[in-house]
Every structure is written in C-alpha cells, then in structure tokens.
Coordinates of N, CA and C in Angstrom, one line a residue:
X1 N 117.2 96.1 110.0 CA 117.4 95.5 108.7 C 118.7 96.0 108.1
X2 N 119.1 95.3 107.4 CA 120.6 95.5 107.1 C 120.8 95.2 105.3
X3 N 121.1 96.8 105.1 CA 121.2 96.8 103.5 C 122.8 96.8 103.3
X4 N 122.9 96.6 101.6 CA 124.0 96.5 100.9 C 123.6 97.4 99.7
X5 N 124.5 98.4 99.6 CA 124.1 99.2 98.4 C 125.4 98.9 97.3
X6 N 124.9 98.5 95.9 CA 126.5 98.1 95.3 C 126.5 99.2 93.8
X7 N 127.2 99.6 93.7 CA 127.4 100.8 92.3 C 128.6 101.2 92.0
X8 N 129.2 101.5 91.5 CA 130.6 102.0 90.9 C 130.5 103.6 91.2
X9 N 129.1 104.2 91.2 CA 129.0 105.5 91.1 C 128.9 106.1 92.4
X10 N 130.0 106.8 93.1 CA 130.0 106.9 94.7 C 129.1 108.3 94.6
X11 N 128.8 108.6 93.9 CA 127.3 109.7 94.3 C 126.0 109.0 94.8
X12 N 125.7 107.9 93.6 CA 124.6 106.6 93.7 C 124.3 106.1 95.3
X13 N 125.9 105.5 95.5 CA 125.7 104.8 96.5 C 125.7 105.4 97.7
X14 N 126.2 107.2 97.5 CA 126.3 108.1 99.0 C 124.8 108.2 99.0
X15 N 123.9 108.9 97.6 CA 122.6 108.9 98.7 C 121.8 107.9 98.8
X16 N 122.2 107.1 98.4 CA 121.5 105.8 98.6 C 121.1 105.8 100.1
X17 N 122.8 105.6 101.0 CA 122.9 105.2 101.7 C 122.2 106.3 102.9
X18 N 122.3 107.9 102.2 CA 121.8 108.7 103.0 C 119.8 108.0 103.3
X19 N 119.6 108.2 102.5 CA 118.1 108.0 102.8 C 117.9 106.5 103.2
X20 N 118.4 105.8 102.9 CA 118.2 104.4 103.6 C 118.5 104.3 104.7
X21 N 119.3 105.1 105.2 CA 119.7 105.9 106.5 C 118.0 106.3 107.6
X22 N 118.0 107.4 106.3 CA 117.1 108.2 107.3 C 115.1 107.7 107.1
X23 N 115.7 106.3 106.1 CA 113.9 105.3 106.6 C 114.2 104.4 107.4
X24 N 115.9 104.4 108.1 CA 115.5 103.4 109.3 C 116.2 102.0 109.0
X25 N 117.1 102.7 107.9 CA 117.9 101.0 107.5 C 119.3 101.2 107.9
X26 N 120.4 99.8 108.4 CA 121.6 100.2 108.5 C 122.3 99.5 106.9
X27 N 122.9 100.7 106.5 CA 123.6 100.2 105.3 C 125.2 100.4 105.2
X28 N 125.5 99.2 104.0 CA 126.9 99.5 104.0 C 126.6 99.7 102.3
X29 N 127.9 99.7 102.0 CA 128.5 100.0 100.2 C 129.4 99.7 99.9
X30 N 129.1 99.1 98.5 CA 130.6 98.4 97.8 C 130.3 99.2 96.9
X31 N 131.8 99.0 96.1 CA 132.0 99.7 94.4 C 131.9 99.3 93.4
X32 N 131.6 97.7 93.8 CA 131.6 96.8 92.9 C 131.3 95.3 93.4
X33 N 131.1 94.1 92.2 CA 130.2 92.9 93.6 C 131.4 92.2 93.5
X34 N 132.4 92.4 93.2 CA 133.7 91.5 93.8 C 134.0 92.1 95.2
X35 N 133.9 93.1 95.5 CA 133.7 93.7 96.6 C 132.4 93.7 97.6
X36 N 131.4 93.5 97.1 CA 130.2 93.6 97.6 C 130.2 91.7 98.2
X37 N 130.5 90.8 97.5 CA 130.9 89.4 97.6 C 131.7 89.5 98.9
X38 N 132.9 90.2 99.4 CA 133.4 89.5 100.6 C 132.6 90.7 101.6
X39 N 132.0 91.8 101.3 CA 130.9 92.2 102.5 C 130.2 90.9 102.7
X40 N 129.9 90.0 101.5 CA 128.4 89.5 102.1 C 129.1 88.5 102.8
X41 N 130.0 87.7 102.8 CA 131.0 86.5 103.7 C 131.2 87.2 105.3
X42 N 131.7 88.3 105.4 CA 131.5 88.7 106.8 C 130.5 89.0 107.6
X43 N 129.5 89.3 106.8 CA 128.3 90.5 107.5 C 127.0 89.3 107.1
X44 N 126.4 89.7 107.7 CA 124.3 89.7 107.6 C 123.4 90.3 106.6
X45 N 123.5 90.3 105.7 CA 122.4 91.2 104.8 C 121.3 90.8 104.5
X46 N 120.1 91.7 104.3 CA 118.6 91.1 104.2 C 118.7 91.5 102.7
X47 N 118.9 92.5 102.4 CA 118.8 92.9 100.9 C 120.2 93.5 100.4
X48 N 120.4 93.2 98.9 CA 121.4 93.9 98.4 C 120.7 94.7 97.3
X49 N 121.1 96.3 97.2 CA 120.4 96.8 96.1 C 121.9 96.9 95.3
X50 N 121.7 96.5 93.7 CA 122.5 96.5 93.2 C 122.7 97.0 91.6
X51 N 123.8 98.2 91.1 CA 123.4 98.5 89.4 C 124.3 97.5 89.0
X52 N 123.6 97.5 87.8 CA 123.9 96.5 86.7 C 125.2 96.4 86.2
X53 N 125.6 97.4 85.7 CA 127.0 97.8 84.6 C 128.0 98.5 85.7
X54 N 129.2 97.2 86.2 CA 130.2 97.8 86.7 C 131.4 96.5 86.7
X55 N 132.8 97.6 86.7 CA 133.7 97.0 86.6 C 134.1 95.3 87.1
X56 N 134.6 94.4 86.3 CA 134.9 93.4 87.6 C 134.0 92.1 87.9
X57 N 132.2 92.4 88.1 CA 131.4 92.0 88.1 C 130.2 92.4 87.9
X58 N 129.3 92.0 87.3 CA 128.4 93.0 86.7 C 127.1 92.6 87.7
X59 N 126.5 93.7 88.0 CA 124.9 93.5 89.1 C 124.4 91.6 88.8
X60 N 124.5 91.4 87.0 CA 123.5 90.2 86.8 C 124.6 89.1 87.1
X61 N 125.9 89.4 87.0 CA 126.5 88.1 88.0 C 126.3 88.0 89.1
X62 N 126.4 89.2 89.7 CA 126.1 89.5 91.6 C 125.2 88.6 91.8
X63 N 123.9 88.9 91.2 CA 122.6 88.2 91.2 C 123.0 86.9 91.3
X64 N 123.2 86.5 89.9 CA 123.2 85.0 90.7 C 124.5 84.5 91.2
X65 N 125.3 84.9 91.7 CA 125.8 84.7 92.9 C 125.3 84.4 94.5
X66 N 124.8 85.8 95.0 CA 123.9 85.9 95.8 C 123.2 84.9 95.8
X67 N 122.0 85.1 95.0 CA 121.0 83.4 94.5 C 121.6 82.5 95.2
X68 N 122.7 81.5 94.7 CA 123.4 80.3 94.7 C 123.6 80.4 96.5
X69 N 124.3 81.3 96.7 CA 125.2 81.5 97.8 C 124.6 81.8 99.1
X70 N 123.9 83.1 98.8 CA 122.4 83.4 99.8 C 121.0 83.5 99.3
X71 N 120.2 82.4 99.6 CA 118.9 82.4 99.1 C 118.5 83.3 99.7
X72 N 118.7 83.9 101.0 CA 117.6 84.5 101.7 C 117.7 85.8 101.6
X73 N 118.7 86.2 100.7 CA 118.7 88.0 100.7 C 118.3 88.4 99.5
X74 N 117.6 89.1 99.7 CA 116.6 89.9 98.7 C 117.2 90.7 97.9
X75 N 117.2 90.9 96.6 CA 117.9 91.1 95.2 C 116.9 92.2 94.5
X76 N 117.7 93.3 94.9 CA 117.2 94.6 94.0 C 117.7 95.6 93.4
X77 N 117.5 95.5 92.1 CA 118.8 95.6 90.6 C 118.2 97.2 90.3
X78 N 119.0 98.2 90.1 CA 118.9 99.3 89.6 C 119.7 99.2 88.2
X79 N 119.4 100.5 86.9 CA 120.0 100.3 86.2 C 119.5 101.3 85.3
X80 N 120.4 102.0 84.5 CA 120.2 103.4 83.7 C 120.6 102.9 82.6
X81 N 121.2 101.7 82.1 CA 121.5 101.1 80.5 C 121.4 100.3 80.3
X82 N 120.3 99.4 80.6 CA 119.9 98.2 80.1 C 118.5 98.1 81.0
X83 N 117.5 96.8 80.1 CA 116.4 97.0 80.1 C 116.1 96.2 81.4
X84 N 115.6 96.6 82.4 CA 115.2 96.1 83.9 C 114.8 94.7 83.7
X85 N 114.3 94.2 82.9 CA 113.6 92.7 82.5 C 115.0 91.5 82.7
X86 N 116.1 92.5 82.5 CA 117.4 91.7 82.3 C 117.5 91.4 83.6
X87 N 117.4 92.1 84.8 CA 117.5 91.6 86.3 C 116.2 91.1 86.5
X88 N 115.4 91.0 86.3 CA 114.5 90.0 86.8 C 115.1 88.3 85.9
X89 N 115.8 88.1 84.7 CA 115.8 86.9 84.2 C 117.0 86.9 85.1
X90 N 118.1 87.4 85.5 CA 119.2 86.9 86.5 C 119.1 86.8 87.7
X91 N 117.6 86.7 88.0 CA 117.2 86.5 89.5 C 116.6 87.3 90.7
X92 N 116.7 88.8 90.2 CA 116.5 90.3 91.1 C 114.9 89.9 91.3
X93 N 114.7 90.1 92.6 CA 113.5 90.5 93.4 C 112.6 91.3 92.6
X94 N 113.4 92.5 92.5 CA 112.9 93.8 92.2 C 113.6 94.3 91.7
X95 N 113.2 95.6 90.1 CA 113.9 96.4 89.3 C 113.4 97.7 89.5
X96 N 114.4 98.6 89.1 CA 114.3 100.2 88.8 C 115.1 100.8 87.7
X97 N 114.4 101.6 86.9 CA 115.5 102.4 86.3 C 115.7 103.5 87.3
X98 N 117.1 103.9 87.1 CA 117.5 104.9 87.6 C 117.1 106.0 87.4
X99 N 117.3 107.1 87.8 CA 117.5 107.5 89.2 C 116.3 107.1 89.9
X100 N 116.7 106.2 90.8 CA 115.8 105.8 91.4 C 115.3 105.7 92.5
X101 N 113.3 106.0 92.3 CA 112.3 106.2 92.8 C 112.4 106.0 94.3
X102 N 112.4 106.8 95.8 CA 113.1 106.5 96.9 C 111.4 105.8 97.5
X103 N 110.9 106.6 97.2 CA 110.0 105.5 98.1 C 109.2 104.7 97.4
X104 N 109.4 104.2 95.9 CA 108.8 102.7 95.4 C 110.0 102.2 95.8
X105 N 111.0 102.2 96.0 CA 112.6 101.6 96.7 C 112.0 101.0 97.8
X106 N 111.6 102.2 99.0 CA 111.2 101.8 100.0 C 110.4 100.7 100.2
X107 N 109.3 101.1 99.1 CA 108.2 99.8 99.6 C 108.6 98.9 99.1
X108 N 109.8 98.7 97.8 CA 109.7 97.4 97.6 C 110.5 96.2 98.8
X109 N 111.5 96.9 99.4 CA 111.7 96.2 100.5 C 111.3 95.9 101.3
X110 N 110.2 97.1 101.8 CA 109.6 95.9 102.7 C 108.7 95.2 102.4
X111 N 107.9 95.1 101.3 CA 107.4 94.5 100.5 C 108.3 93.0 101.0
X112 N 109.3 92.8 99.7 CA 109.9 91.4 100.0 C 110.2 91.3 101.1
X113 N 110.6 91.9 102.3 CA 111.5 91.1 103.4 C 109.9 91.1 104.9
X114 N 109.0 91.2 104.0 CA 107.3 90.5 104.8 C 107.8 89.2 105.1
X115 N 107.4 88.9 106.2 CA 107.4 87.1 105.9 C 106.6 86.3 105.3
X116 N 105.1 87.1 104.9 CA 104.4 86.3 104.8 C 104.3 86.6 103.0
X117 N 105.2 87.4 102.7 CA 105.1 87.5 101.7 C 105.6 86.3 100.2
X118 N 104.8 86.4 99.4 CA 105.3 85.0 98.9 C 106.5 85.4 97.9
X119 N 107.0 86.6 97.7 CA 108.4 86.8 97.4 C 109.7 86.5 98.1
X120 N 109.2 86.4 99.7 CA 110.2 86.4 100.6 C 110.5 85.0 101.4
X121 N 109.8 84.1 100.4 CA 110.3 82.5 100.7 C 110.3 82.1 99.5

C-alpha cells in the first residue's frame, strides 16, 4: 500500500514517514499539495494523509482535488489550527488533530482501504 504524506513541516512528514515505514507502508512526501498534485499524476496512491494550513494549497483544496481527480484514494486530513469537522466538509475520509495518534492513524487506514468497507467505495 502506497502512502502520500503532505505538510509543510519536514519534522511532521519525516516521522510520519518513519513509522509508516516501519507498519509496513511505502511512502512518499510532499511540502505542499501543489506538489503533492504532480506526485499524484505520476505515481499510484491508496491514501494521502494531509495537514490543513500550507503554503500554495491548503490540505481542504488538496481534498477536493483528490475527490474530483482520484475517487479512489483515501483522504486523511491532520491539523493543529482548525477544527477537524472542516476536513470532513471538504471531503477527508478521516481527521486528527495533531500530533497525531500513530496507531488510531494506523487503523484508520486500514480501516478505509477494507474493500468491504462502506468507506472504501
């Protein structure tokens, strides 16, 4: 399974990537979703986890971006300054406030990317 971690904050997205790493996920990282946008044009992604407040494009444009562009990748919005309710009305699968929870993280993915799950159609 192939993650996208997107945040402005390269500490965020280093351990992100570490422990997504070490439950068995291959991940990449953008700095931002104008960047995280031409990852998704080359590559395969099942989920993008993404914070809210960053330069350029903000997590709830990413969102529905993604949405429009890839229905099938799973949308999970982190966020330390605004209220998580706000990524669920722009589309996100799944919310966290930050710093965030590694293994409600965990389960929420695989949670959605279940087939039979009725989030994941």
């Amino acid at each position: 399974m192939r993650i996208l971690v997107v945040d402005d904050d390269p500490f965020m997205t280093e351990i992100l990537k570490l422990y997504l790493a070490r439950a068995g996920y291959e991940t990449d990282t953008a700095e931002n979703g104008l960047e995280a946008l031409r990852l998704l044009e080359s590559g395969t992604y099942d989920v993008v986890v993404t914070d809210a407040v960053m330069p350029g494009m903000t997590g709830f444009e990413l969102c529905g971006t993604v949405r429009k562009r890839y229905p099938h990748i799973r949308i999970i919005g982190m966020t330390g300054a605004v209220n998580v309710s706000d990524f669920e009305k722009a589309g996100a699968h799944a919310c966290f406030y930050k710093p965030v929870p590694f293994r409600e993280l965990h389960k929420a993915i695989q949670r959605l990317c279940q087939e039979d799950s009725p989030a994941a159609m």
